[in-house]
Amino acid sequence: MDLTEVIDAYLVESEELLRDMETILLRTESSLPSDEDLNAIFRAVHTIKGTAGMFGFESTVSFTHVVENLLDELRSHAIDFQPIFTELLLKAKDHLNFLVSEETKGKIPSEKIVFGQTILDAMKPFLQPSGDEKKETLIGKGDTQNQGFAGLNQMETRENKIGFPNYLISFRPNLNVFSHGLDPISFIGYLKKIGTIISLKTIDQFLPNGHEFNPENCYLGFEIQFQSDKDLETVSKVFNFIENDSFLHIYPPGFLTTDLVDLANQLPEEEIYLGNVWKEIQVLDEKGFLDYLEEIKSRKTGFQVQSTSSIISTTATERFSETTGSEQNSFDANKENTKSITIKVDSKRIDNLINRVGELVVSCANMNQLIGETEDSNLQESSLLVMRLLNEVREISLKLRMVPIGDSFQKYTRIVRDLSKELEKDIRLVTEGNETELDRNIVEKLSDPLTHLVRNACDHGLETAEVRMQNGKPKQGTIKLNAYHEAGSVVIEVSDDGNGISKEKVWQKGIEKGLVSGPIPDSDEEVYKLLFQPGFSTAQKITNVSGRGVGLDVVYKNIEALRGTITVKSNPNHGSRFILRLPLTLAIIEGFLVAVGKSHFIIPMEMVLECLHFSEEEKENQNQFFALRGNLIPFLRLKDYYPCETNSEGIRENIVIVRNGEKKAGIVVERLLGEYQTVIKPMGSVFRHVKGVSGSSILGDGNVALIIDVPSLFERTISIENQKLVSRRG
């Protein structure tokens, strides 16, 4: 049996759980974790342990077992949460991340096992003596419920009381359990191998009518009174494989009537109905049933201080979310239709879909061009309808690959935390615009550039607490990550409130390295460009974080590869800001098609502001500036920078006004051909480093159009003009 897809799903789920675990742990440095937080961390570790055990990943299972014990002590308040637990659990999370990733590839190296053991040894002094045995008396390892029950104190002291003599198993398989290849009856049957089923009640309260019945769904639940001399962990292991696909609660012998009321608050059935079920399977006798009703009544009338109805297990809700709706079980098919369902799809499938939609856009453009030459109005109307529907499909397809950048921002909280300790600085990270969506492929490729910028801000940008206080600043330095949409692009800013960037120091370093010469220019942009030169660093000494001159040059190359730009703003003693501008997607863009002679070019539509006639007066202007409503903006002619077959006689030229960030410029072309949905094709390796071109596109008639990289084109133009100026001065 090929388990590749299943193991891939395990890796993805584990990554999500560990990321959420880290997020919660980082919050514990500023405030104590809530019961919900501790339960969420416990569930993450417990889920990974259960899945790893299913695949036989023993290193992961043995490591998580001890971590799980510590978390069990914390969430039951047997021990108080201390700051050292944050550090220990973060180290455990990092090691667990390694185990999950590497054990799927083969055996874990012995030195890593030893390293993991040092983490566990640091945890063991905090564990209660005979902690595992005590917990097994109170709650099974397979139990995933929130233990904030009102009856918890009774459960902790139940060994001194007389409770029910047998196990009670409440088992509600998820609606789609069959589609996962699981048969709930086989798990119940296995119980007979370790004990005796005293009584069993099948819960069919949510069985739909015949016309609504789906034979592929499981509508049944089970209440079981079970007798066994095995411990709770052994009984729980019977359901290990189906635990994540069901709501499961196992009460060990000794549970009380109050515990049943707690359980009834979490099950989808009515409390009275459940009381009758437990009475039917002889868990409750007549007196016990009356006590059960009295307990329900007393809680609902508010005579008890704590109400368990408000303490519903998050895990129970999550695991039963596919089979519950609001406060009622959504085995009711009518309620199921109102739910929002998330489906996980392999990203390669989405990429393939977008590629096919791109090809369809090209084919449809070609079809429209051919149909436009006919006089058949019905055919033309049909082609317009097809094009409109294709546009909608294109938009939907692109949105499938859009993800909020906030998920990517989360990991930098940990990076800042670790660096603040290593550099002995007090630093906090602030994130804004977490909901801003960006192409998943771009987000993945942004990881390294943003990491370099954040590390650079921690080491170079921010001062030590002592220096900041001497300068009248708050002791704690701040790094801000901000993302927002602007003119069809996504802007990401990495800023700090540190000492800023010294232009004089940067320029002097550039002179020492032979990169520049002469006096410092007035343009900040020209100075700050030196920061992105390979091997350039203004650090006084080499550290583990920086000083070797690698980092910002990598940032520049990566952002350039994404068809983006990076600019620097700095204010001495007040901080600096790195501004990244990126396209929304790398697949399909709205373009503006222009032509020079027989050559076609596409300008990204989000950069186009307006188009104007380029008069004879402007043609005679040799200063390369165009008067636009009282303002002078620079312009260039495409034919001067790209080889184009053109006849300059009698050509009525036009100028396209474009914008990049806060800057405006003009591009002079011969013909304006209008908007064009552009499928981006990467340039071949030979042309990959050509400045001013970000890709190409195939037009409907089969011709190739170059996609203009506007920022790079004007950067190239400025460079050429500067060289001409230096040459003339020479």
Tab-separated table of N, CA, C and O in Angstrom, residues 22 107 259 278 337 341 407 426 441 491 709:
chain	number	residue	atom	x	y	z
A	22	GLU	N	3.568	27.082	18.693
A	22	GLU	CA	4.588	28.117	18.892
A	22	GLU	C	3.947	29.470	19.132
A	22	GLU	O	4.386	30.236	19.999
A	107	LYS	N	15.753	6.620	9.808
A	107	LYS	CA	16.098	6.566	11.222
A	107	LYS	C	16.680	7.892	11.690
A	107	LYS	O	17.448	8.545	10.986
A	259	ASP	N	-20.086	13.962	36.803
A	259	ASP	CA	-19.306	13.792	35.581
A	259	ASP	C	-20.213	13.522	34.385
A	259	ASP	O	-19.946	13.967	33.261
A	278	TRP	N	-28.467	6.221	29.587
A	278	TRP	CA	-27.577	5.677	30.627
A	278	TRP	C	-28.352	4.810	31.623
A	278	TRP	O	-27.815	3.858	32.174
A	337	ASN	N	-26.176	21.605	5.189
A	337	ASN	CA	-26.048	22.396	3.973
A	337	ASN	C	-25.624	23.829	4.254
A	337	ASN	O	-25.184	24.535	3.355
A	341	ILE	N	-17.306	24.416	4.496
A	341	ILE	CA	-16.386	23.285	4.542
A	341	ILE	C	-15.087	23.656	3.848
A	341	ILE	O	-15.091	24.230	2.771
A	407	ASP	N	-0.106	34.470	8.074
A	407	ASP	CA	0.407	33.158	8.447
A	407	ASP	C	1.925	33.108	8.318
A	407	ASP	O	2.614	32.459	9.105
A	426	ASP	N	16.128	44.285	24.133
A	426	ASP	CA	14.695	44.144	24.402
A	426	ASP	C	13.943	44.547	23.133
A	426	ASP	O	13.879	45.729	22.786
A	441	ASN	N	2.880	31.260	-4.096
A	441	ASN	CA	4.242	31.086	-4.598
A	441	ASN	C	5.131	32.260	-4.211
A	441	ASN	O	6.323	32.086	-3.915
A	491	VAL	N	2.401	45.786	-0.986
A	491	VAL	CA	3.555	46.454	-0.381
A	491	VAL	C	3.796	45.853	0.996
A	491	VAL	O	2.874	45.733	1.800
A	709	ASP	N	9.228	45.528	-17.464
A	709	ASP	CA	9.489	45.688	-16.037
A	709	ASP	C	9.775	47.171	-15.818
A	709	ASP	O	10.914	47.626	-15.982
